[in-house]
Coordinates of N, CA and C and ligand atoms in Angstrom, one line a residue:
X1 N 0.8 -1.2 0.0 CA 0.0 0.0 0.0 C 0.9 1.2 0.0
X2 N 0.3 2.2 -0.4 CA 1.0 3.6 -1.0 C 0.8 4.5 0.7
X3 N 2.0 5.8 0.8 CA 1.7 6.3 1.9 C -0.1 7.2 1.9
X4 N -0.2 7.3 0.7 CA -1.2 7.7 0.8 C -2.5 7.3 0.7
X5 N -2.6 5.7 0.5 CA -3.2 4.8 1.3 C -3.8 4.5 2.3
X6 N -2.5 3.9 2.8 CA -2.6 3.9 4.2 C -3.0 5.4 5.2
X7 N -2.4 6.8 4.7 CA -2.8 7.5 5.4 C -4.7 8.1 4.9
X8 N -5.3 7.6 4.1 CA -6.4 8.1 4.0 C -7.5 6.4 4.6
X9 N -6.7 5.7 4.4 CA -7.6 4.4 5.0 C -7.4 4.4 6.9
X10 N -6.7 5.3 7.4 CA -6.5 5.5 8.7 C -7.7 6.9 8.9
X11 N -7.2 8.2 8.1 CA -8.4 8.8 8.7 C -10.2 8.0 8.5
X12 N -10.3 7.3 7.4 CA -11.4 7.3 7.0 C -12.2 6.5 8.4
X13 N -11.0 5.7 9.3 CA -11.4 5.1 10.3 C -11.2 5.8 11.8
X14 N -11.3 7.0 11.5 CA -11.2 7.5 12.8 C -12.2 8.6 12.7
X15 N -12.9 8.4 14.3 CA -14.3 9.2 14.7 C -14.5 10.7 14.2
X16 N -15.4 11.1 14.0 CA -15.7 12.4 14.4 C -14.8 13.3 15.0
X17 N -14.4 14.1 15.3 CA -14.0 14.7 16.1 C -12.0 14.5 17.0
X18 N -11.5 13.4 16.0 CA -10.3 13.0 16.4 C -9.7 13.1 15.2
X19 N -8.3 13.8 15.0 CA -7.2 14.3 14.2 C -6.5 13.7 14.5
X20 N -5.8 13.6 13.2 CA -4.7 12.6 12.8 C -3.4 13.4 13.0
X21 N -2.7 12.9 13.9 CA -0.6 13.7 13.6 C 0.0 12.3 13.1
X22 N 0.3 12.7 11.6 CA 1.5 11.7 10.7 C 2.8 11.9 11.3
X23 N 3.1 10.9 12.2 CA 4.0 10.7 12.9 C 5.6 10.3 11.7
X24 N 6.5 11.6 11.0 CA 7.2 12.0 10.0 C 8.5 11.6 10.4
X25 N 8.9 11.3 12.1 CA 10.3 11.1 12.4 C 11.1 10.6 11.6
X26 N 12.5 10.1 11.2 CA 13.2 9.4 10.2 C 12.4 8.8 9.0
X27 N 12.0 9.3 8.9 CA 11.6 9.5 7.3 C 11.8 10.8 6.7
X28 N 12.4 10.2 5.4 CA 12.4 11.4 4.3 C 11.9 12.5 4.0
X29 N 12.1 13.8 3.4 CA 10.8 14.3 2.8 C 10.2 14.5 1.6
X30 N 10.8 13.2 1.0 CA 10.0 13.0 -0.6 C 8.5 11.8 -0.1
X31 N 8.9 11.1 1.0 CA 8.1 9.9 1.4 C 6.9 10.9 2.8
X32 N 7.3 11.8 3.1 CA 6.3 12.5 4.0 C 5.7 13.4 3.2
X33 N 6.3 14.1 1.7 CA 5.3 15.0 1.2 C 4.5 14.3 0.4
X34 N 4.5 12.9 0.4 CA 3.2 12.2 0.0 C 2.0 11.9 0.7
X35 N 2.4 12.0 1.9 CA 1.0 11.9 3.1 C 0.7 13.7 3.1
X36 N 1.5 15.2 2.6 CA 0.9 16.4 2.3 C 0.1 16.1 1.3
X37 N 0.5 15.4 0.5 CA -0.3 15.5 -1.1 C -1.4 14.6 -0.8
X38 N -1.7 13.9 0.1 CA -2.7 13.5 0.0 C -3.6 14.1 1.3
X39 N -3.4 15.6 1.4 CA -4.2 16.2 2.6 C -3.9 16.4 4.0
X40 N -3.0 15.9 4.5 CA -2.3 15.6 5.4 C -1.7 17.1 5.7
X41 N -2.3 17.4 6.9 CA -1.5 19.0 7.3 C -0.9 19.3 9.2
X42 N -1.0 17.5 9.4 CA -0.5 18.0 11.1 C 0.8 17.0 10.8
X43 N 1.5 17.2 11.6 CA 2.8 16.2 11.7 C 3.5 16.2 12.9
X44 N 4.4 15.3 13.2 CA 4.8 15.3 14.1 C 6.5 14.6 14.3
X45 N 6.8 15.3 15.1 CA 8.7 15.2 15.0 C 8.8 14.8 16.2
X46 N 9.9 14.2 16.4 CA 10.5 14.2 18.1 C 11.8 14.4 18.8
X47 N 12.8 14.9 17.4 CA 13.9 15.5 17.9 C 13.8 16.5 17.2
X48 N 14.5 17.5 18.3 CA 14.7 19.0 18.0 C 15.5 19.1 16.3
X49 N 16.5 18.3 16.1 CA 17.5 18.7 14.4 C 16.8 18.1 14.2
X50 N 16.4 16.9 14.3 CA 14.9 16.3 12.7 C 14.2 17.6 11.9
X51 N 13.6 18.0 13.6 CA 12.4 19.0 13.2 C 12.8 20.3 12.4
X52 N 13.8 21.0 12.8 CA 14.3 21.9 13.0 C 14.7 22.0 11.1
X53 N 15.3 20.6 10.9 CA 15.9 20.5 9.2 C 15.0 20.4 8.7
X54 N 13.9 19.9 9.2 CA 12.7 19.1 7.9 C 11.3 20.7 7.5
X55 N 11.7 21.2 8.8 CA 10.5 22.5 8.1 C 10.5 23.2 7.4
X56 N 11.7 23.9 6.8 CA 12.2 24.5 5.7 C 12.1 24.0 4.7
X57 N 12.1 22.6 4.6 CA 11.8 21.8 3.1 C 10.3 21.3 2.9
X58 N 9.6 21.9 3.7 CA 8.5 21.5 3.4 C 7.6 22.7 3.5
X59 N 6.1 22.3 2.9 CA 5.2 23.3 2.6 C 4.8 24.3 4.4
X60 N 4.5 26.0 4.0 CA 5.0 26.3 5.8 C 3.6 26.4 6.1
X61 N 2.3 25.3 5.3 CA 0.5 25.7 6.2 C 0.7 24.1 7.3
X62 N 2.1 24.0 7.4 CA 1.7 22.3 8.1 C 1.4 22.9 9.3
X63 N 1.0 22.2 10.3 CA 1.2 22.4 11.7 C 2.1 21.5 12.3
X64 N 3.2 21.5 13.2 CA 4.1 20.4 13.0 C 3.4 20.7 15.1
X65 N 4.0 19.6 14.9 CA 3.6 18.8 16.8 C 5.2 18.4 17.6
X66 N 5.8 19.0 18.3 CA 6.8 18.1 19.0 C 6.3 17.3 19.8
X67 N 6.8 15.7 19.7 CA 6.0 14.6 20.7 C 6.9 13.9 21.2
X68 N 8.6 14.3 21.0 CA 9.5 13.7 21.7 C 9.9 13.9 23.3
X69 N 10.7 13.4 23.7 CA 11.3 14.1 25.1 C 12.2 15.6 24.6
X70 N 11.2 17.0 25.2 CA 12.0 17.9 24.7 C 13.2 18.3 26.2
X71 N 15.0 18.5 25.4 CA 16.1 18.7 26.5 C 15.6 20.2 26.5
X72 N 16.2 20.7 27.9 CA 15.9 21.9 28.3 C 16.7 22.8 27.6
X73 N 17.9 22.3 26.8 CA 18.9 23.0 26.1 C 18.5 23.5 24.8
X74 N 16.9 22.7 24.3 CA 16.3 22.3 22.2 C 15.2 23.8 22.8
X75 N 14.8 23.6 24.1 CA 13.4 24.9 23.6 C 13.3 25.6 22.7
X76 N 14.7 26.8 22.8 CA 14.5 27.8 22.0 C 14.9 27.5 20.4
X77 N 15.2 26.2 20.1 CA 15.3 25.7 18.5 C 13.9 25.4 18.4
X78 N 13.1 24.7 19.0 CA 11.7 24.8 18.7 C 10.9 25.3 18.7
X79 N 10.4 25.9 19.7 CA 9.8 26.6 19.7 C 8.6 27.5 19.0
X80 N 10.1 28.2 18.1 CA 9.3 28.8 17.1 C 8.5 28.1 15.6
X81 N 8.9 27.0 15.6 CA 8.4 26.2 14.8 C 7.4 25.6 15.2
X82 N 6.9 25.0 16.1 CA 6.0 24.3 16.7 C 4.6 25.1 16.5
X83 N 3.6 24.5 16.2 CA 2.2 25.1 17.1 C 1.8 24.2 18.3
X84 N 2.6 22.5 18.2 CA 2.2 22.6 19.6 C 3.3 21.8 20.2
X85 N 3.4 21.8 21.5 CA 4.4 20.6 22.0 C 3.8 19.8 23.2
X86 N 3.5 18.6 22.5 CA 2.6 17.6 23.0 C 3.0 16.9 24.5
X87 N 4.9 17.1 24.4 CA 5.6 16.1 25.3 C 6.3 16.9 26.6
X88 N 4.9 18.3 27.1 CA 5.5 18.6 28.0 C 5.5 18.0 29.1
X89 N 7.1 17.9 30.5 CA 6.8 16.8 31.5 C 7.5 17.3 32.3
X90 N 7.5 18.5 32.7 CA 8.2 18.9 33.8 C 7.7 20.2 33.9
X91 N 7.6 21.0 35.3 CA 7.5 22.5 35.4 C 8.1 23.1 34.8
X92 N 9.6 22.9 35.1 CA 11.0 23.7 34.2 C 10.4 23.8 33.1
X93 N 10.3 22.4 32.6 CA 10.1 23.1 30.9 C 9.2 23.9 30.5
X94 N 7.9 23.8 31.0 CA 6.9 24.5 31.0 C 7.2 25.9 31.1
X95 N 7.8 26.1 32.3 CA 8.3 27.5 32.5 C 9.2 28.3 31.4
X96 N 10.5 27.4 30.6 CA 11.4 27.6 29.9 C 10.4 27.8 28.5
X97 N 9.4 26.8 28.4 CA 8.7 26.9 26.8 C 8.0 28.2 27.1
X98 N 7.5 28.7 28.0 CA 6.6 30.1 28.0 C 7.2 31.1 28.3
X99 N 8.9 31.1 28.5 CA 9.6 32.1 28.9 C 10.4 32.6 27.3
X100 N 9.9 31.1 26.2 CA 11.2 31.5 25.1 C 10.0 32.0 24.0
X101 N 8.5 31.5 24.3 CA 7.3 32.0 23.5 C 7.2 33.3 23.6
X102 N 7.3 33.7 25.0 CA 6.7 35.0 25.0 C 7.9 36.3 24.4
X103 N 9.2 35.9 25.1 CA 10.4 36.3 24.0 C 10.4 36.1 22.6
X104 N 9.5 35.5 21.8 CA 9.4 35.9 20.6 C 7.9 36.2 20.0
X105 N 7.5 36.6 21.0 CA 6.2 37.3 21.1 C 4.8 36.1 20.6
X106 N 4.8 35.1 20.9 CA 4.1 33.7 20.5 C 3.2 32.9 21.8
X107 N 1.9 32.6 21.6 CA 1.5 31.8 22.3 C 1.3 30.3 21.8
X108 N 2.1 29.4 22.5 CA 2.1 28.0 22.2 C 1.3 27.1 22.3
X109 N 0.7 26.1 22.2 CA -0.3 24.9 22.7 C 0.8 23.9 23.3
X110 N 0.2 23.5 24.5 CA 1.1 22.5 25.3 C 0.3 21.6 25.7
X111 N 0.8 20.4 25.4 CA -0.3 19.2 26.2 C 0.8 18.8 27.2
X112 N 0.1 18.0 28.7 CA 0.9 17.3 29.9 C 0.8 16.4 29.5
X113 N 2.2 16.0 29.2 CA 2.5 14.5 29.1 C 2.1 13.7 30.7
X114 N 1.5 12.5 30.6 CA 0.9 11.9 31.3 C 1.9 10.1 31.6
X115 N 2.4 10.2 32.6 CA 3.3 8.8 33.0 C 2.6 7.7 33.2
X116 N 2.2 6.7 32.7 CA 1.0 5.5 32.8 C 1.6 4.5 32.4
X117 N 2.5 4.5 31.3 CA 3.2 3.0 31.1 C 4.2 2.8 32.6
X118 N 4.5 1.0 31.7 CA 5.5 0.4 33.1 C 7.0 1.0 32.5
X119 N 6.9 1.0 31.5 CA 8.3 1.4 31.3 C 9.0 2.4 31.7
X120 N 9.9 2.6 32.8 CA 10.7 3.9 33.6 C 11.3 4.7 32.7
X121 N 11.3 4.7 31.4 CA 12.4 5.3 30.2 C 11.2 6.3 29.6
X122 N 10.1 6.2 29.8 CA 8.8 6.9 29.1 C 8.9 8.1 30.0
X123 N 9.0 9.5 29.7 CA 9.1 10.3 30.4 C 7.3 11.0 30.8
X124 N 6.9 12.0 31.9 CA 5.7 12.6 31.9 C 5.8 12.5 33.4
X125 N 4.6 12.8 34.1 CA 4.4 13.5 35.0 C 3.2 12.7 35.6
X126 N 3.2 11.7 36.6 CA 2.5 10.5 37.5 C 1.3 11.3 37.7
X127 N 0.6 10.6 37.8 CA -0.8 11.2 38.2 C -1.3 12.3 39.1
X128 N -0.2 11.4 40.3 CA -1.1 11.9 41.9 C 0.3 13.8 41.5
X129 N 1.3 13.3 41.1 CA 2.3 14.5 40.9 C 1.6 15.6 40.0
X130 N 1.1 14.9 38.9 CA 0.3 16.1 37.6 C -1.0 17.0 38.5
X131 N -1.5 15.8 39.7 CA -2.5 16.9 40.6 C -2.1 17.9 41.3
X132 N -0.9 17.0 41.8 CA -0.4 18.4 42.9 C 0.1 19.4 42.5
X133 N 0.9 19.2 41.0 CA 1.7 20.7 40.3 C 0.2 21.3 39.9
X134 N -1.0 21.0 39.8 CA -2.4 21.8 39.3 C -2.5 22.8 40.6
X135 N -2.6 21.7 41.8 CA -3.2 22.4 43.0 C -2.3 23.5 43.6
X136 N -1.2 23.3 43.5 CA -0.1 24.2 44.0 C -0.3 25.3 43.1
X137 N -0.9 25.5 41.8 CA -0.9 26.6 41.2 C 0.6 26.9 40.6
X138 N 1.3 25.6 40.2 CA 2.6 25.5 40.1 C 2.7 26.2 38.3
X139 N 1.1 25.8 37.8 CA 1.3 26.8 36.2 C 1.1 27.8 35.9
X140 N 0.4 28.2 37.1 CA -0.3 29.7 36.7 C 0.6 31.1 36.6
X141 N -0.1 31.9 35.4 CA 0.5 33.1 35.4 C 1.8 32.3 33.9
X142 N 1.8 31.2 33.3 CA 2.2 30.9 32.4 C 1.3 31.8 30.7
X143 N 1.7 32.9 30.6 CA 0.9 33.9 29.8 C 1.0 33.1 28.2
X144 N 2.3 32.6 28.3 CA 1.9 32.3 26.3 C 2.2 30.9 26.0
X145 N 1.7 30.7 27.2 CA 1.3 28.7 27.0 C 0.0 28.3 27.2
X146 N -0.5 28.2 26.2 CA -2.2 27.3 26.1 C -2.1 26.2 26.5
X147 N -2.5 25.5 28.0 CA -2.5 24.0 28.4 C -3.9 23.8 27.3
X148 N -4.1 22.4 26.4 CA -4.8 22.1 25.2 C -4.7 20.4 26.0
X149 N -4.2 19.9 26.6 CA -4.8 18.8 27.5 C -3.7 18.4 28.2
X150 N -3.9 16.8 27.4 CA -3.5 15.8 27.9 C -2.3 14.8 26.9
X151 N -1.1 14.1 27.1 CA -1.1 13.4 25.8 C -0.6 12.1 27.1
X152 N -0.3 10.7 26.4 CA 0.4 9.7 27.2 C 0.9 8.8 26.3
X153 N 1.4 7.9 26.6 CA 1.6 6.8 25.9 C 1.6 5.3 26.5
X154 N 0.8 4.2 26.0 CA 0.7 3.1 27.2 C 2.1 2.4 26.8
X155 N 2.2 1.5 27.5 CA 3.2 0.1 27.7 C 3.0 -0.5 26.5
X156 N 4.4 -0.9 25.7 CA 4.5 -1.4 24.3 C 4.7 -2.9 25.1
X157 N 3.3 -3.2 24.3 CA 3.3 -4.7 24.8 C 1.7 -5.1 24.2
X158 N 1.6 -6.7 23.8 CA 0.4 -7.5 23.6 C -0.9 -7.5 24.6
X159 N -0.3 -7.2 25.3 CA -1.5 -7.1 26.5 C -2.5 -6.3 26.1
X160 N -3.5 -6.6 25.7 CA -4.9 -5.2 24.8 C -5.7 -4.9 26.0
X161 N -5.5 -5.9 27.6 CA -5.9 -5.8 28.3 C -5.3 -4.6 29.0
X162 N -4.1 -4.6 29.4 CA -3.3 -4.0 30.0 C -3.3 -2.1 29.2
X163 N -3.4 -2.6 27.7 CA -3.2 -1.1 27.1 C -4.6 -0.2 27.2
X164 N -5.5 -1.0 27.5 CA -7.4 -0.7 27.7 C -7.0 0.2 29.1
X165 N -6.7 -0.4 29.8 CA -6.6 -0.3 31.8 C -6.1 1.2 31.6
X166 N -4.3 1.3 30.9 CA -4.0 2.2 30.9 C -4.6 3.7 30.3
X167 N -5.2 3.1 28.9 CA -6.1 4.3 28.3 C -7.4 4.7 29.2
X168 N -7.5 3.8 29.8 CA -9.0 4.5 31.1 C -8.6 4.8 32.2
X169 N -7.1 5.2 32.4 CA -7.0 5.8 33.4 C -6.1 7.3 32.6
X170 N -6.1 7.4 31.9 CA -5.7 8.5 31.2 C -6.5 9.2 30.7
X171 N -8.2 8.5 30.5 CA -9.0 9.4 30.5 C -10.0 10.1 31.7
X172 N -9.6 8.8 32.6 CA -10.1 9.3 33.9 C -9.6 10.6 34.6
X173 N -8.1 10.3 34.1 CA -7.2 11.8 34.5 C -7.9 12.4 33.7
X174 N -7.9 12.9 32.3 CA -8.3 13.6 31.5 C -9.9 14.6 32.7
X175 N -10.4 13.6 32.9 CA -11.6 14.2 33.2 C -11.6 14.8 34.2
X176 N -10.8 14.7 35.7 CA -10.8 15.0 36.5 C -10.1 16.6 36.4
X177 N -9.3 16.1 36.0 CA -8.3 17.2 35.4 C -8.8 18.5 34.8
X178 N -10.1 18.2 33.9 CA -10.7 19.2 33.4 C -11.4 20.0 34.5
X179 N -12.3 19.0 35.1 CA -13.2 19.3 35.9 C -12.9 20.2 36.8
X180 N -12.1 19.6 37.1 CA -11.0 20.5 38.7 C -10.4 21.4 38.7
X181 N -9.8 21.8 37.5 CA -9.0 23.4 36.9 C -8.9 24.0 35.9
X182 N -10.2 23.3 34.6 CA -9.9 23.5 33.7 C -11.7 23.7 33.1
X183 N -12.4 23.9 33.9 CA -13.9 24.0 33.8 C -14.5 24.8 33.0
X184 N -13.5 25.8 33.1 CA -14.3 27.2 32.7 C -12.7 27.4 31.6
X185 N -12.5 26.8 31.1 CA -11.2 26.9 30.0 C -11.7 26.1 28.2
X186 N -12.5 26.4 27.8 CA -12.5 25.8 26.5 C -11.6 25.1 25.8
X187 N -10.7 25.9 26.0 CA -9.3 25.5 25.1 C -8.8 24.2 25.8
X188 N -9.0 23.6 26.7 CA -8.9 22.5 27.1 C -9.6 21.2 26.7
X189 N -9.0 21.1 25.9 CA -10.5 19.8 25.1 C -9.8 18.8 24.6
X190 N -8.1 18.8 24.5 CA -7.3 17.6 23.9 C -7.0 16.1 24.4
X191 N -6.8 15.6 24.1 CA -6.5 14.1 24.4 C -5.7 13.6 23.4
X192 N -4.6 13.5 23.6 CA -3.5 12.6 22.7 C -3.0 11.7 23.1
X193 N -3.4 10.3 22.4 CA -3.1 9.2 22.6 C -3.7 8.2 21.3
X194 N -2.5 7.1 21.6 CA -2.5 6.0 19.9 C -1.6 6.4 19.5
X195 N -1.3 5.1 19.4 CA 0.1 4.9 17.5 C -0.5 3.9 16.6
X196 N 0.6 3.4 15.9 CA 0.2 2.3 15.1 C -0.6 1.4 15.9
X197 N 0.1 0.8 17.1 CA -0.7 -0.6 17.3 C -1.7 -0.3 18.3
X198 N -1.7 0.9 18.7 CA -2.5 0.6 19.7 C -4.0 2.0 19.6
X199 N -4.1 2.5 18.2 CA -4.7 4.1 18.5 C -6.3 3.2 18.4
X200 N -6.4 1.9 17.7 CA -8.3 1.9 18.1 C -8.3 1.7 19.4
X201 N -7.6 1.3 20.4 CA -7.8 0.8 21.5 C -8.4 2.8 22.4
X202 N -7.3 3.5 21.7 CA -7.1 4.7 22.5 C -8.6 5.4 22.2
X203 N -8.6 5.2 20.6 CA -9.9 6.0 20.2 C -11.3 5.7 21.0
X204 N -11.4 4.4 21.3 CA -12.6 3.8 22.5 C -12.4 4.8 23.5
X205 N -11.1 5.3 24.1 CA -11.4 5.8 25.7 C -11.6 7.4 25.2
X206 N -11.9 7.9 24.1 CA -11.7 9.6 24.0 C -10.6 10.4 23.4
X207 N -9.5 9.7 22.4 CA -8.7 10.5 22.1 C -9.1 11.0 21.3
X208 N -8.4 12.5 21.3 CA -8.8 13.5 20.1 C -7.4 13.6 19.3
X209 N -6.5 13.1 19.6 CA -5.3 13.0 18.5 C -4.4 11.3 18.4
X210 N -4.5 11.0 17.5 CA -3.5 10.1 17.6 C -2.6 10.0 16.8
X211 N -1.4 9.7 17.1 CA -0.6 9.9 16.2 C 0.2 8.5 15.8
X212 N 0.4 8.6 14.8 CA 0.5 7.6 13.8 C 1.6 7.5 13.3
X213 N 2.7 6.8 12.8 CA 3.6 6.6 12.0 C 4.1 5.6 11.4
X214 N 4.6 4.5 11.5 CA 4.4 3.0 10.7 C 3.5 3.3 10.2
X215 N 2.3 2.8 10.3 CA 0.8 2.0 9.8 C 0.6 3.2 8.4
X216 N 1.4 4.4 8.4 CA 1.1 5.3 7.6 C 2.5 5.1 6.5
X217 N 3.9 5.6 7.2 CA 5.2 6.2 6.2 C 5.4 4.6 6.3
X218 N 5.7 3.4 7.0 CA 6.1 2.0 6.8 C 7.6 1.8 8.1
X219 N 8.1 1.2 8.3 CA 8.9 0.9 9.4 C 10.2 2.0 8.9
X220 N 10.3 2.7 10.3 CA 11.4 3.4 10.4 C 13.0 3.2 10.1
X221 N 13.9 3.5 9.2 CA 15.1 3.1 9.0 C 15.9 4.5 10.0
X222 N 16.4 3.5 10.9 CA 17.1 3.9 11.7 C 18.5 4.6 11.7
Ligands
PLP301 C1 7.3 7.6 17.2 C2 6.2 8.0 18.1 C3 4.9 7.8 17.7 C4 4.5 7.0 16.4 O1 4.8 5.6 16.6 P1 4.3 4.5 15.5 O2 4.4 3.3 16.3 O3 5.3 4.6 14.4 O4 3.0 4.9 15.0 C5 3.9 8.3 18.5 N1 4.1 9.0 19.6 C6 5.4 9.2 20.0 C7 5.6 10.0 21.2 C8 6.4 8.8 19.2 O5 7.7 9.0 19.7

């Protein structure tokens, strides 16, 4: 199957109201402006020089997504590229991404990365932790960062049981999360979660983005 195939037999299967990010990492950009040409306008990077090289060579209506682990050292390379950065997981950063926005006169979209898999190498911010930096008022007065949700990633593993458990408690966070500081905030309405193997599982619990890469561009050459 062609990338533009696969990337239109993927939106045609996803709900209402959930957006696709063509997950573009190490891939080319003769093999990613085939998922443009076929409509395709969100994308998504995860290292700061991937990103940083690949936006210049491509068309500038994309919206590109950072969904990697961003170093406190890449902000101000991103930044200005980004409309959103999906993989935020610490205060510092948060504080550093709205200190380098507002120094170039920009307000950003930021989702909390959310910590739910078993694997210790997945970076984000544990649950009962993501409450307490809310309650402590640890983001406020962050002027040119739009909190836009939620993002996570579950445990790479066969378990459909196990990746179900995790996506419902990511949306459980999701909800509480809204409810409790985010009520009267519109702009709070995201959910990012899914990849290749696992985004129908994610789309059942409420995701509004998933992001995609195999199942679309083909296995990553390393
Ligand atoms: C690479 C990556 C994806 C896409 O993974 P695929 O399995 O290729 O769909 C999604 N989210 C994040 C954070 C990634 O780093």
């Amino acid at each position: 199957m062609s990338v533009r195939e696969n990337l239109l037999s993927v939106k045609q299967q996803l709900p209402a109201g959930t957006q696709l990010v063509a997950v573009s990492k190490f891939h080319p950009i003769d093999v990613v402006m085939q998922a443009y040409d076929a409509g395709q306008r969100i994308f998504g990077e995860s290292r700061a020089q991937e990103l940083v090289a690949k936006v210049p060579q491509m068309p500038a209506d994309i919206h590109w997504h950072f969904i990697g682990h961003l170093q406190t050292n890449k902000v101000r390379q991103v930044v200005p590229h980004v409309s959103m950065i999906e993989s935020a997981d610490s205060v510092r950063l948060l504080q550093l991404i709205n200190k380098e926005a507002a120094r170039i006169g920009k307000t950003i979209d930021v989702l909390l990365q959310l910590h739910v898999a078993q694997e210790e190498a997945k970076s984000g911010f544990a649950v009962e932790e993501l409450l307490s930096v809310l309650t402590l008022g640890e983001l406020s007065g962050l002027d040119n960062i739009r909190i836009r949700g939620l993002m996570a990633m579950a445990t790479l593993t066969d378990d459909q049981a196990q990746i179900d458990r995790e996506f419902a408690l990511v949306h459980d966070t999701f909800s509480t999360v809204k409810e409790e500081f985010f009520a009267h905030d519109d702009a709070f309405d995201q959910l990012s979660m899914g990849m290749s193997h696992d985004w129908h599982i994610a789309v059942k619990h409420g995701s509004t983005l998933v992001r995609i890469g195999t199942a679309i561009f083909g296995e990553r050459q390393y």
